[in-house]
Short mmCIF file of C-alpha atoms in Angstrom, two decimals:
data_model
loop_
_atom_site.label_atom_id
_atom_site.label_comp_id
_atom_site.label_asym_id
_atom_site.label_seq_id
_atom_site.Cartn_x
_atom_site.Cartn_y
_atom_site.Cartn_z
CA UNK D 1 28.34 11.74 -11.98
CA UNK D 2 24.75 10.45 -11.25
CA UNK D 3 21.17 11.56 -12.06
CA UNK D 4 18.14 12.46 -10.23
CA UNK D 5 16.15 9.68 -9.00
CA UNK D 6 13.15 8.26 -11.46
CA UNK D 7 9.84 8.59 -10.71
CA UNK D 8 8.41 6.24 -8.34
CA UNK D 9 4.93 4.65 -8.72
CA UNK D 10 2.39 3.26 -6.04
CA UNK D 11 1.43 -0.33 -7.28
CA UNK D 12 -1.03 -1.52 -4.45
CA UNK D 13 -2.55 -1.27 -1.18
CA UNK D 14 -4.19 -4.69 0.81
CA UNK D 15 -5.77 -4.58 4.13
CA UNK D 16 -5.76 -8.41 5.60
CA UNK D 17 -8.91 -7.54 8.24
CA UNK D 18 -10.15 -4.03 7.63
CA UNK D 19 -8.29 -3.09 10.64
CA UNK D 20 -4.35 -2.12 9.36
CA UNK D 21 -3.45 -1.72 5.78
CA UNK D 22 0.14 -2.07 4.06
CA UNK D 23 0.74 0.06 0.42
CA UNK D 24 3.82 -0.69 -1.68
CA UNK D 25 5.45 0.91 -3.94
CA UNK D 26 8.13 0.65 -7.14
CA UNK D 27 10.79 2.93 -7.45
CA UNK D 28 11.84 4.37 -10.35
CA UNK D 29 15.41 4.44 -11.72
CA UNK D 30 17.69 5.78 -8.44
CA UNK D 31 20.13 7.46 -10.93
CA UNK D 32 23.11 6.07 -9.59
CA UNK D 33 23.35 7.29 -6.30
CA UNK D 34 21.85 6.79 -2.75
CA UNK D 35 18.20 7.23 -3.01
CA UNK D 36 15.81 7.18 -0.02
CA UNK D 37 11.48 7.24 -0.23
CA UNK D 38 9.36 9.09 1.92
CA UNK D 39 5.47 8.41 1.59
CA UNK D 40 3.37 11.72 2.89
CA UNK D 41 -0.61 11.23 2.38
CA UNK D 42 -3.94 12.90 3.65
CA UNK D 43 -6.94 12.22 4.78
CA UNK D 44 -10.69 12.62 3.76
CA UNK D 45 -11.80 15.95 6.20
CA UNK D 46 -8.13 16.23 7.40
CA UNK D 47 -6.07 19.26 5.75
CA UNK D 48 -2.75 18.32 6.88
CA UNK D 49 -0.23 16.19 5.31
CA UNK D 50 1.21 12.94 7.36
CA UNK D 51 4.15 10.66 6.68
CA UNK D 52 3.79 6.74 6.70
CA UNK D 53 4.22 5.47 10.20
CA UNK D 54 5.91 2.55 9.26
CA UNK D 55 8.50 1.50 6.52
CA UNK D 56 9.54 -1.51 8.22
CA UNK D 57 6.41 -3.89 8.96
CA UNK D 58 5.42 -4.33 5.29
CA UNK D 59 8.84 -5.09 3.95
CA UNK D 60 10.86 -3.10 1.04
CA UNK D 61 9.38 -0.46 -0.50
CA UNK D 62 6.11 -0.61 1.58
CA UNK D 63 4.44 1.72 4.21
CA UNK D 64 2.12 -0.47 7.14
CA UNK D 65 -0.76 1.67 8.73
CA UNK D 66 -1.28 0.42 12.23
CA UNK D 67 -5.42 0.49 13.47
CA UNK D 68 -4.52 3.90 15.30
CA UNK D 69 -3.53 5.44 11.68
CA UNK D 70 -6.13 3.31 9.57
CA UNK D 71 -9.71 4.82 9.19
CA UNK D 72 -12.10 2.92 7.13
CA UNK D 73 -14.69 4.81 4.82
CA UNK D 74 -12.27 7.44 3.81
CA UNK D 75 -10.20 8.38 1.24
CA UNK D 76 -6.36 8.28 1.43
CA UNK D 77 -4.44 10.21 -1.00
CA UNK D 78 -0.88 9.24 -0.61
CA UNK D 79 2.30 10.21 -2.87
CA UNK D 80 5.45 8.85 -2.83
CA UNK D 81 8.89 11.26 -3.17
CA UNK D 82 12.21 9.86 -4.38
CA UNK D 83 15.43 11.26 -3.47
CA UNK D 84 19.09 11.68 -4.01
CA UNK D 85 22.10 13.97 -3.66
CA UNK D 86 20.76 15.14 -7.38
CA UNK D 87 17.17 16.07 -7.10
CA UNK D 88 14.13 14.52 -6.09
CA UNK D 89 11.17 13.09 -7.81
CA UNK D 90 7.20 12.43 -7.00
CA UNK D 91 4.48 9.73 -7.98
CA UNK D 92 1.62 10.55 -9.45
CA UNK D 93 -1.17 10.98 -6.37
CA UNK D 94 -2.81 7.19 -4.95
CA UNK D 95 -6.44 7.56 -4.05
CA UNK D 96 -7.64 4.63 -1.64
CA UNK D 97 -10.65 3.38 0.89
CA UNK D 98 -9.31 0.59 3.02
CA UNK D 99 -13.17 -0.81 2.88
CA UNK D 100 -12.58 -1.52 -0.67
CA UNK D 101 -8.68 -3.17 -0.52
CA UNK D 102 -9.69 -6.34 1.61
CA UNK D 103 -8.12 -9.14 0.98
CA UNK D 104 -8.15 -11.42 4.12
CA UNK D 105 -5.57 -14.21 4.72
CA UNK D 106 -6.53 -17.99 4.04
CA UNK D 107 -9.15 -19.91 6.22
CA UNK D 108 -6.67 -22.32 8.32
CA UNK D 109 -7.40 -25.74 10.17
CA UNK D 110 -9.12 -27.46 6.91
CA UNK D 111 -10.01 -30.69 7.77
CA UNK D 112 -11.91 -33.32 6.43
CA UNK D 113 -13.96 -36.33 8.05
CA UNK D 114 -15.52 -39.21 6.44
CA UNK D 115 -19.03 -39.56 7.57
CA UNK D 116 -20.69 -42.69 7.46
CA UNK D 117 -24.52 -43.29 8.14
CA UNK D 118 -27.07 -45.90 7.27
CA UNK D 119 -28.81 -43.53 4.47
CA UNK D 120 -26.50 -42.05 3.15
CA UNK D 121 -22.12 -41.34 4.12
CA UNK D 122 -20.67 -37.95 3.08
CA UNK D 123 -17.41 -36.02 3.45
CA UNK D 124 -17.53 -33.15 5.90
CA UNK D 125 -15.43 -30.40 5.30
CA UNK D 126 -14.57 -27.83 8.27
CA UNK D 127 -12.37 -24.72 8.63
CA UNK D 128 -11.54 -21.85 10.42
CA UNK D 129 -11.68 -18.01 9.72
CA UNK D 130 -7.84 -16.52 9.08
CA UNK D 131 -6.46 -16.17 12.39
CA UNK D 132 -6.90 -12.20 12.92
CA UNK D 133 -10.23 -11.70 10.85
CA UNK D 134 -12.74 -10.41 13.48
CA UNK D 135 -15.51 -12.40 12.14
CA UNK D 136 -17.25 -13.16 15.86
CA UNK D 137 -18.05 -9.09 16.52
CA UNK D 138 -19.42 -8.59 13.16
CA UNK D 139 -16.93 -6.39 11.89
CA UNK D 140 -15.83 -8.32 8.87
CA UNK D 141 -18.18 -10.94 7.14
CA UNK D 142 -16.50 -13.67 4.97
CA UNK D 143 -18.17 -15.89 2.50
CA UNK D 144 -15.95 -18.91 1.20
CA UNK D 145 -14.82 -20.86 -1.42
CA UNK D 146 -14.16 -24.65 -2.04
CA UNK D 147 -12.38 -26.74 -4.61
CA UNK D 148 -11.29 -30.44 -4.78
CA UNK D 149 -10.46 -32.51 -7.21
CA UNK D 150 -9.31 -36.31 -7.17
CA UNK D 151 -5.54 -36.55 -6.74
CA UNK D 152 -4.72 -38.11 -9.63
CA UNK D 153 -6.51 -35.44 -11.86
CA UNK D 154 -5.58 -31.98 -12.91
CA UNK D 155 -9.15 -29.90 -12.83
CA UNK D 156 -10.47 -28.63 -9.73
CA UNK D 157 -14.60 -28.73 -8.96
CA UNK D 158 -14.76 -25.02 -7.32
CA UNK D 159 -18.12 -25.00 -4.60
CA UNK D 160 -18.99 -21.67 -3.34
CA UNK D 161 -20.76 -22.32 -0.10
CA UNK D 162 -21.32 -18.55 1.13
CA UNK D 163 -21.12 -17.77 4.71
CA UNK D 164 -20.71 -20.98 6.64
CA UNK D 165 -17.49 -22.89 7.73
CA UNK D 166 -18.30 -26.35 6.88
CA UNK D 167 -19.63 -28.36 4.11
CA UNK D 168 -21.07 -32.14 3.02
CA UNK D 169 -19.98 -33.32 0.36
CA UNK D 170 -21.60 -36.35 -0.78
CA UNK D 171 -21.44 -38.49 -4.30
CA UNK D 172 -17.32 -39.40 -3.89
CA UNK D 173 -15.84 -42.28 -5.31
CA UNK D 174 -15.12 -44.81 -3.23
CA UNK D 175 -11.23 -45.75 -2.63
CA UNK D 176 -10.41 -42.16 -4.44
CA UNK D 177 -7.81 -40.04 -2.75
CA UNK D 178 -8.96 -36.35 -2.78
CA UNK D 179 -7.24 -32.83 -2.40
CA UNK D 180 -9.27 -30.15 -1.01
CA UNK D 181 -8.36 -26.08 -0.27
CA UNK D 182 -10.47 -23.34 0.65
CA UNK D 183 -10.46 -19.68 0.32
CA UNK D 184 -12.36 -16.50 1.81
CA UNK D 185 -13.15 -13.29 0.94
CA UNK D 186 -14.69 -10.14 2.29
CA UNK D 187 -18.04 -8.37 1.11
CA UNK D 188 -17.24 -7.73 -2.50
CA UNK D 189 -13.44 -7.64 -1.51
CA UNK D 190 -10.26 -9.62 -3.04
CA UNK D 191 -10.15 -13.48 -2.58
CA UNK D 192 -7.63 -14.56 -0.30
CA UNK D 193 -5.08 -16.91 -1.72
CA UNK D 194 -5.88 -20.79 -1.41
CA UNK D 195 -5.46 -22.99 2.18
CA UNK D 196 -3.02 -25.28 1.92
CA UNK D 197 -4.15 -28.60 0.56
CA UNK D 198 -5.98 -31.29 2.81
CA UNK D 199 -5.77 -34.62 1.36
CA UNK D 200 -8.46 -37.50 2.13
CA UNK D 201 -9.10 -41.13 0.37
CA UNK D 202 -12.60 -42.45 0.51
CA UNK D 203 -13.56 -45.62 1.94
CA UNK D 204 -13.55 -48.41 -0.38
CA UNK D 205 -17.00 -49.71 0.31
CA UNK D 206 -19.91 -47.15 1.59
CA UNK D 207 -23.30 -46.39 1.02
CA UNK D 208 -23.45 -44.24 -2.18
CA UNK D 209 -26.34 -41.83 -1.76
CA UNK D 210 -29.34 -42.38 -4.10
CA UNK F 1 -40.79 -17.94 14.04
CA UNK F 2 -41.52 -15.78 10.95
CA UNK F 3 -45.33 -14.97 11.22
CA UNK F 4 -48.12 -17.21 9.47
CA UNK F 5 -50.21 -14.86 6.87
CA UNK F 6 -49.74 -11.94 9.19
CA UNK F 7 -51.60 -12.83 12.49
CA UNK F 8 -51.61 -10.58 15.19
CA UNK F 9 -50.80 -12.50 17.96
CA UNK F 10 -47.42 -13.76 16.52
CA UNK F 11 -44.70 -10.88 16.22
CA UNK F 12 -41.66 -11.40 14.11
CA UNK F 13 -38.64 -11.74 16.71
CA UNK F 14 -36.10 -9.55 17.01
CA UNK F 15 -33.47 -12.00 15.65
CA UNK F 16 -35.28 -12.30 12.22
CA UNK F 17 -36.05 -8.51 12.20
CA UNK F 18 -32.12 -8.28 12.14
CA UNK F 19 -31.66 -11.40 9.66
CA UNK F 20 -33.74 -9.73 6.77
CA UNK F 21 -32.23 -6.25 7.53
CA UNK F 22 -28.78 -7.35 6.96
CA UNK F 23 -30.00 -10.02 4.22
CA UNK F 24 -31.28 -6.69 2.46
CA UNK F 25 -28.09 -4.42 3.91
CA UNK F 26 -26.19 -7.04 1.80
CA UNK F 27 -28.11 -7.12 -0.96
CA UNK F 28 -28.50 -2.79 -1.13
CA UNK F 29 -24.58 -2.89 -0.86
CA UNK F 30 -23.97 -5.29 -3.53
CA UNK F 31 -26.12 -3.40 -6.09
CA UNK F 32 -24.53 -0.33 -4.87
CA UNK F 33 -20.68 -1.71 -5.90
CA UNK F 34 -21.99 -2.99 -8.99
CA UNK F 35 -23.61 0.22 -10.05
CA UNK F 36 -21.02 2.48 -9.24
CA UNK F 37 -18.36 -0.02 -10.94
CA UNK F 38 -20.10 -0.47 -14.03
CA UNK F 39 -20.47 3.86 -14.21
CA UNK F 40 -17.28 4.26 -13.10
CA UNK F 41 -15.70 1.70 -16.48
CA UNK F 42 -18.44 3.41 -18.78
CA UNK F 43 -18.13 7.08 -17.86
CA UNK F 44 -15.69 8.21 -15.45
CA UNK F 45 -12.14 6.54 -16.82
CA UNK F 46 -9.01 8.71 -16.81
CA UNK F 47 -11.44 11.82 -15.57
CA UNK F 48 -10.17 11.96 -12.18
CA UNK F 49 -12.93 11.95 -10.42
CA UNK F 50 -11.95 10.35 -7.57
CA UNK F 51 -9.61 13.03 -6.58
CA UNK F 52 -12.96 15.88 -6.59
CA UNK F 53 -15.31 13.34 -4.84
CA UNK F 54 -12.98 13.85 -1.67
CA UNK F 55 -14.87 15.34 1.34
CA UNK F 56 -18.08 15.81 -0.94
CA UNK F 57 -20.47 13.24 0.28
CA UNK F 58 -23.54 15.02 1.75
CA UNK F 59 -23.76 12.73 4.65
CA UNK F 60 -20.16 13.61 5.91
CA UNK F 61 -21.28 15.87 8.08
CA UNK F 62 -22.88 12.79 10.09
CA UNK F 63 -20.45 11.53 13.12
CA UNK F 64 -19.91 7.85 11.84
CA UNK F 65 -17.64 5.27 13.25
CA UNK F 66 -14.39 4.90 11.00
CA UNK F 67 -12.64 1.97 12.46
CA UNK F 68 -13.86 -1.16 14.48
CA UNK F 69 -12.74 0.19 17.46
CA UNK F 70 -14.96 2.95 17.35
CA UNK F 71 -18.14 0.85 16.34
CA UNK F 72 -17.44 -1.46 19.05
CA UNK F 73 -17.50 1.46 21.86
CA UNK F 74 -20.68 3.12 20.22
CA UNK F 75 -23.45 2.39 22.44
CA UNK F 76 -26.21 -0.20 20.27
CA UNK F 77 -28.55 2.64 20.44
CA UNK F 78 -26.40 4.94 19.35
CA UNK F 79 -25.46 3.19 16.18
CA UNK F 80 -29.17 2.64 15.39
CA UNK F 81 -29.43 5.87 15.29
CA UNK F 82 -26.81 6.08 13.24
CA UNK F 83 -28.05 3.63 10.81
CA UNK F 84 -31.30 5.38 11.12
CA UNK F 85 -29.80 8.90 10.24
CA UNK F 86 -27.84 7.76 6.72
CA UNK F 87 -30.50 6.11 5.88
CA UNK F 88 -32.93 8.96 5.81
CA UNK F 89 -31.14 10.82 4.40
CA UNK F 90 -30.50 8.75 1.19
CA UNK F 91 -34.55 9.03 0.48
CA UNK F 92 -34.67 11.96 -1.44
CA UNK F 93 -31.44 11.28 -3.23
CA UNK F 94 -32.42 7.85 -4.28
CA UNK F 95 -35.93 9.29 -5.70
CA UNK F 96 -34.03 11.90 -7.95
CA UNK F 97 -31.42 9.38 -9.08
CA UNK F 98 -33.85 7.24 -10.65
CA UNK F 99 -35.49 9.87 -12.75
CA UNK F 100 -32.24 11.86 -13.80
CA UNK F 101 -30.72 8.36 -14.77
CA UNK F 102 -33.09 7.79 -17.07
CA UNK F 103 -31.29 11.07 -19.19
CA UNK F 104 -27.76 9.83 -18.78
CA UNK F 105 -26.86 9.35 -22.46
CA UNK F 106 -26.62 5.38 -23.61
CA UNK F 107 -27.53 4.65 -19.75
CA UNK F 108 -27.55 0.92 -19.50
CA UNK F 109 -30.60 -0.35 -18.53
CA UNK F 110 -28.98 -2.25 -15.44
CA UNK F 111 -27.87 0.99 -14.35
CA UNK F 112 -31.47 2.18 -14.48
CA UNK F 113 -32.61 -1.01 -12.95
CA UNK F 114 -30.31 -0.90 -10.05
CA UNK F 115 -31.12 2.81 -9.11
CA UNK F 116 -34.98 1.29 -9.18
CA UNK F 117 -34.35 -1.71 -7.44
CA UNK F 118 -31.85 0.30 -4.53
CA UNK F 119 -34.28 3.12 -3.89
CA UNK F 120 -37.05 0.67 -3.42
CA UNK F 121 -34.95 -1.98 -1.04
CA UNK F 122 -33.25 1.18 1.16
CA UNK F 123 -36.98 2.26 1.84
CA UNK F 124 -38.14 -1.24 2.73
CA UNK F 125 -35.13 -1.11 4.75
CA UNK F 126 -35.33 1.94 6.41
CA UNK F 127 -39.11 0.53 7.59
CA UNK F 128 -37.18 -2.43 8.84
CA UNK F 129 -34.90 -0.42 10.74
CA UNK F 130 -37.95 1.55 12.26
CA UNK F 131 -39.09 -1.99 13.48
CA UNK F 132 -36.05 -2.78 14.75
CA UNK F 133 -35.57 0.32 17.32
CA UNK F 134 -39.25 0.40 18.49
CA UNK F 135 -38.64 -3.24 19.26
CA UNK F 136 -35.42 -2.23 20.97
CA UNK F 137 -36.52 1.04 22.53
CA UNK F 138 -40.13 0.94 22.73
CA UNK F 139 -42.17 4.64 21.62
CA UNK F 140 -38.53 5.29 20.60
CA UNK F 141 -38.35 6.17 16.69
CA UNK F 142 -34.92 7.29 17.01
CA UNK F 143 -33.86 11.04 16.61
CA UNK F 144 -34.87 12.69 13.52
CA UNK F 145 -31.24 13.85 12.51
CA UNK F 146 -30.61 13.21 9.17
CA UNK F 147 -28.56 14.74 5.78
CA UNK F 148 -30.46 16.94 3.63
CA UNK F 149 -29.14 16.64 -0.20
CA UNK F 150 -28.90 19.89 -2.13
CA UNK F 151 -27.45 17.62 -5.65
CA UNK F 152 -30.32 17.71 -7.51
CA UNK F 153 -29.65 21.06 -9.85
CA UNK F 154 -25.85 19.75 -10.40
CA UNK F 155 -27.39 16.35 -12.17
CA UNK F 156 -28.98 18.41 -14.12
CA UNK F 157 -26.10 20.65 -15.44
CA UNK F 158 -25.67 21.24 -19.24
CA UNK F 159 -22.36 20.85 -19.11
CA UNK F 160 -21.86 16.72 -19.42
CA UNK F 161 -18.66 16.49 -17.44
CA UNK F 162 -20.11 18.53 -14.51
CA UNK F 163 -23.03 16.44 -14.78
CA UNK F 164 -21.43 13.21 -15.32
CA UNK F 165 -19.18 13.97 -12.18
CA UNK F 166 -22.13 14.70 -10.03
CA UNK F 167 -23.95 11.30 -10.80
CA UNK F 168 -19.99 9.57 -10.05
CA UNK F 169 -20.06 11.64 -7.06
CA UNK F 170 -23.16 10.29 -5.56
CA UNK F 171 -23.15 6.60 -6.70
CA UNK F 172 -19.34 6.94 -4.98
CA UNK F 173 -21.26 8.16 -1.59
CA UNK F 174 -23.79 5.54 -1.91
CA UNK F 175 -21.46 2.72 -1.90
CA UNK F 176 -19.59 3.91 0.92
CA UNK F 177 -22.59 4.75 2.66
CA UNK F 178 -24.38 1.64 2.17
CA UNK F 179 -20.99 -0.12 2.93
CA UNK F 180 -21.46 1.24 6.40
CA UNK F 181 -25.16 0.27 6.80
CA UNK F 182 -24.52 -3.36 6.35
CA UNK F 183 -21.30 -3.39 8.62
CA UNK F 184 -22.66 -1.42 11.48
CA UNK F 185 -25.65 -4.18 10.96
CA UNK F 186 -23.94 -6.77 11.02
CA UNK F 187 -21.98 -5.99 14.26
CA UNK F 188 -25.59 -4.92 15.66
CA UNK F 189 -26.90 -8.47 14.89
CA UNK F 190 -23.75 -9.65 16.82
CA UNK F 191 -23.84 -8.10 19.39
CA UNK F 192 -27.46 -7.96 20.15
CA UNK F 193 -28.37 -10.93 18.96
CA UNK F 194 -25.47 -13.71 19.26
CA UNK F 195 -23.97 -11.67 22.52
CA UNK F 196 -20.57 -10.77 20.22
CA UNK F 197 -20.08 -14.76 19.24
CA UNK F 198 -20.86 -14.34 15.80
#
């Protein structure tokens, strides 16, 4: 007994730095039997068909393009085909531009430094670009996101601060412990999701700037 | 040192030449995404377009780099000239899309805007770009090789799905295109500017 395999559907496709690019899938029903997944897809001004390189990297149900099989600006049309000892069954075709799936990894290293001067004291926040984000040749720009909010509250105060990797933030209340995270994204791309938290408490007495 | 009311003896330096082209690379690119999102929700759901605008861009037939690996081993005059060559060939494009917009049926005005406000910044840009390589390569204006566009007759076809896939078709190549502008830019400014320590 058994049936054929359900129809499988492509879900999503993320890139992490614009460089490699993992799609995943959801299988369908596998009708009771053994059921393997093979992903074919072409290219933009390619004719012939490929199969994913790599089933493994990306985890279950997932195909990883390394940076020799990734090509940026061009359209992937990629299907996935169920099957078992019964019969087989296709997705519906996935059309996708890794320029337009970027969704880097968190900044890392947030830290944050009280900074105390005669005029006025401030809290400097500093982090780094996600680890394999080739920010320093050009190749992928980020722009960045804070938020912090006092511990002992629940709503965040979200800063967008653009392109640099550090900000002042001045106008904190003193003795206050504070939670901080930032996030990045690419031109126009996805968000990443949130750095961990950094947590900092203010000086008691300081300078509040006029 | 950005030049006082124009003076002749004080020339803009190459490092600003490259900060407004990719401040306006940016800005053309963002414009771009927006305008071919907000078509793309109001026209072109469940048509399938995307699967027709494969291998249709007129500029395809330009060699440009795909992955980083390729833009980093392009020589910096080479890419220029890349640069140089897509955006040429967007001119005449650009000039038609504004006035065939303007018969798109219910066309948003910020469509219409956008298509005004890109054709004018990719021609202030392409004079920026111009700058940019006679400051690199002096009496150099870069080769002449560029796209012609042959879309105009299909924006104007009666039939409105035809037409309505030719303007997806070309706001879909724009975006791309202008994708690649500000990248290979960006890694330009880099590397020419900031010696690859961005």
């Amino acid at each position: 007994n058994g049936q054929p395999p359900g129809k499988p559907e492509m879900i999503r496709c993320r890139s992490p730095e614009k460089e490699t690019f993992t799609c995943w899938w959801k299988p369908g029903s596998d009708g009771g039997l053994p059921t393997n997944y093979t992903l074919l897809y072409t290219k933009e001004r390619e004719e012939s068909y490929h199969e994913c390189p790599d089933y493994v990297t990306g985890g279950p149900n997932s195909c990883y393009f390394d940076q020799k099989h990734t090509s940026v600006w061009t359209i992937y049309n990629m299907t996935v085909k169920a099957t078992n000892a019964l019969g087989s069954n296709i997705s519906t075709p996935y059309y996708v531009d890794v320029a337009y799936i970027v969704e880097p990894n968190p900044p890392v290293n947030l830290t944050l430094e009280w900074v105390g001067q005669a005029y006025a004291s401030y809290l400097l926040l500093k982090w780094v670009p996600p680890p394999r984000a080739d920010v320093r040749s050009g190749w992928l720009t980020l722009e960045y996101e804070l938020r912090i909010r006092p511990k002992e509250e629940p709503e965040w105060d979200n800063i967008f601060v653009g392109l640099g990797t550090k900000y002042q933030l001045f106008r904190l209340n003193p003795g206050i412990k504070y939670v901080a995270q930032v996030r990045c994204r690419s031109d126009r791309g996805e968000w990443s999701q949130w750095s961990s938290e950094s947590h900092f408490q203010v000086p008691k007495e300081f300078k509040l700037k006029d | 040192p950005i030049c006082p009311n124009g003076s002749n003896s004080c020339q803009v330096s190459l490092g600003d030449l490259f900060d407004r082209a990719v401040r306006l690379s940016h800005y053309i690119h963002s414009l771009s995404s927006e305008m071919f999102n907000e078509f793309d929700e109001r026209y072109a759901q469940g048509r399938g377009f995307i699967a027709k605008a494969i291998n249709s861009c007129h500029t395809s037939s330009l060699t440009t780099p795909e992955d980083k690996e390729q833009a980093q081993q392009i020589h910096h005059e080479d890419l220029l000239n890349v640069v140089l060559s897509v955006l040429r060939s967007w001119n005449d494009p650009l000039l038609h899309l504004v006035s065939e917009v303007q018969r798109i049926k219910e066309a948003p005005d910020t469509i219409l805007w956008k298509a005004m406000e890109i054709e004018e910044q990719n021609k202030r840009l392409l004079e920026g770009m111009e700058k940019i390589v006679g400051r690199v390569h002096p009496g150099d204006l870069g080769n002449e090789v560029y796209s012609t566009w042959s879309g105009l007759p299909s924006l104007q076809l009666a039939d409105e799905d035809s037409r309505l896939f030719a303007f997806y078709n070309l706001l879909h190549c724009f975006r791309r295109d202008s994708h690649k502008i500000d990248n290979y830019l960006k890694l330009l400014k880099c590397r020419l500017i900031h010696d690859s320590n961005c």
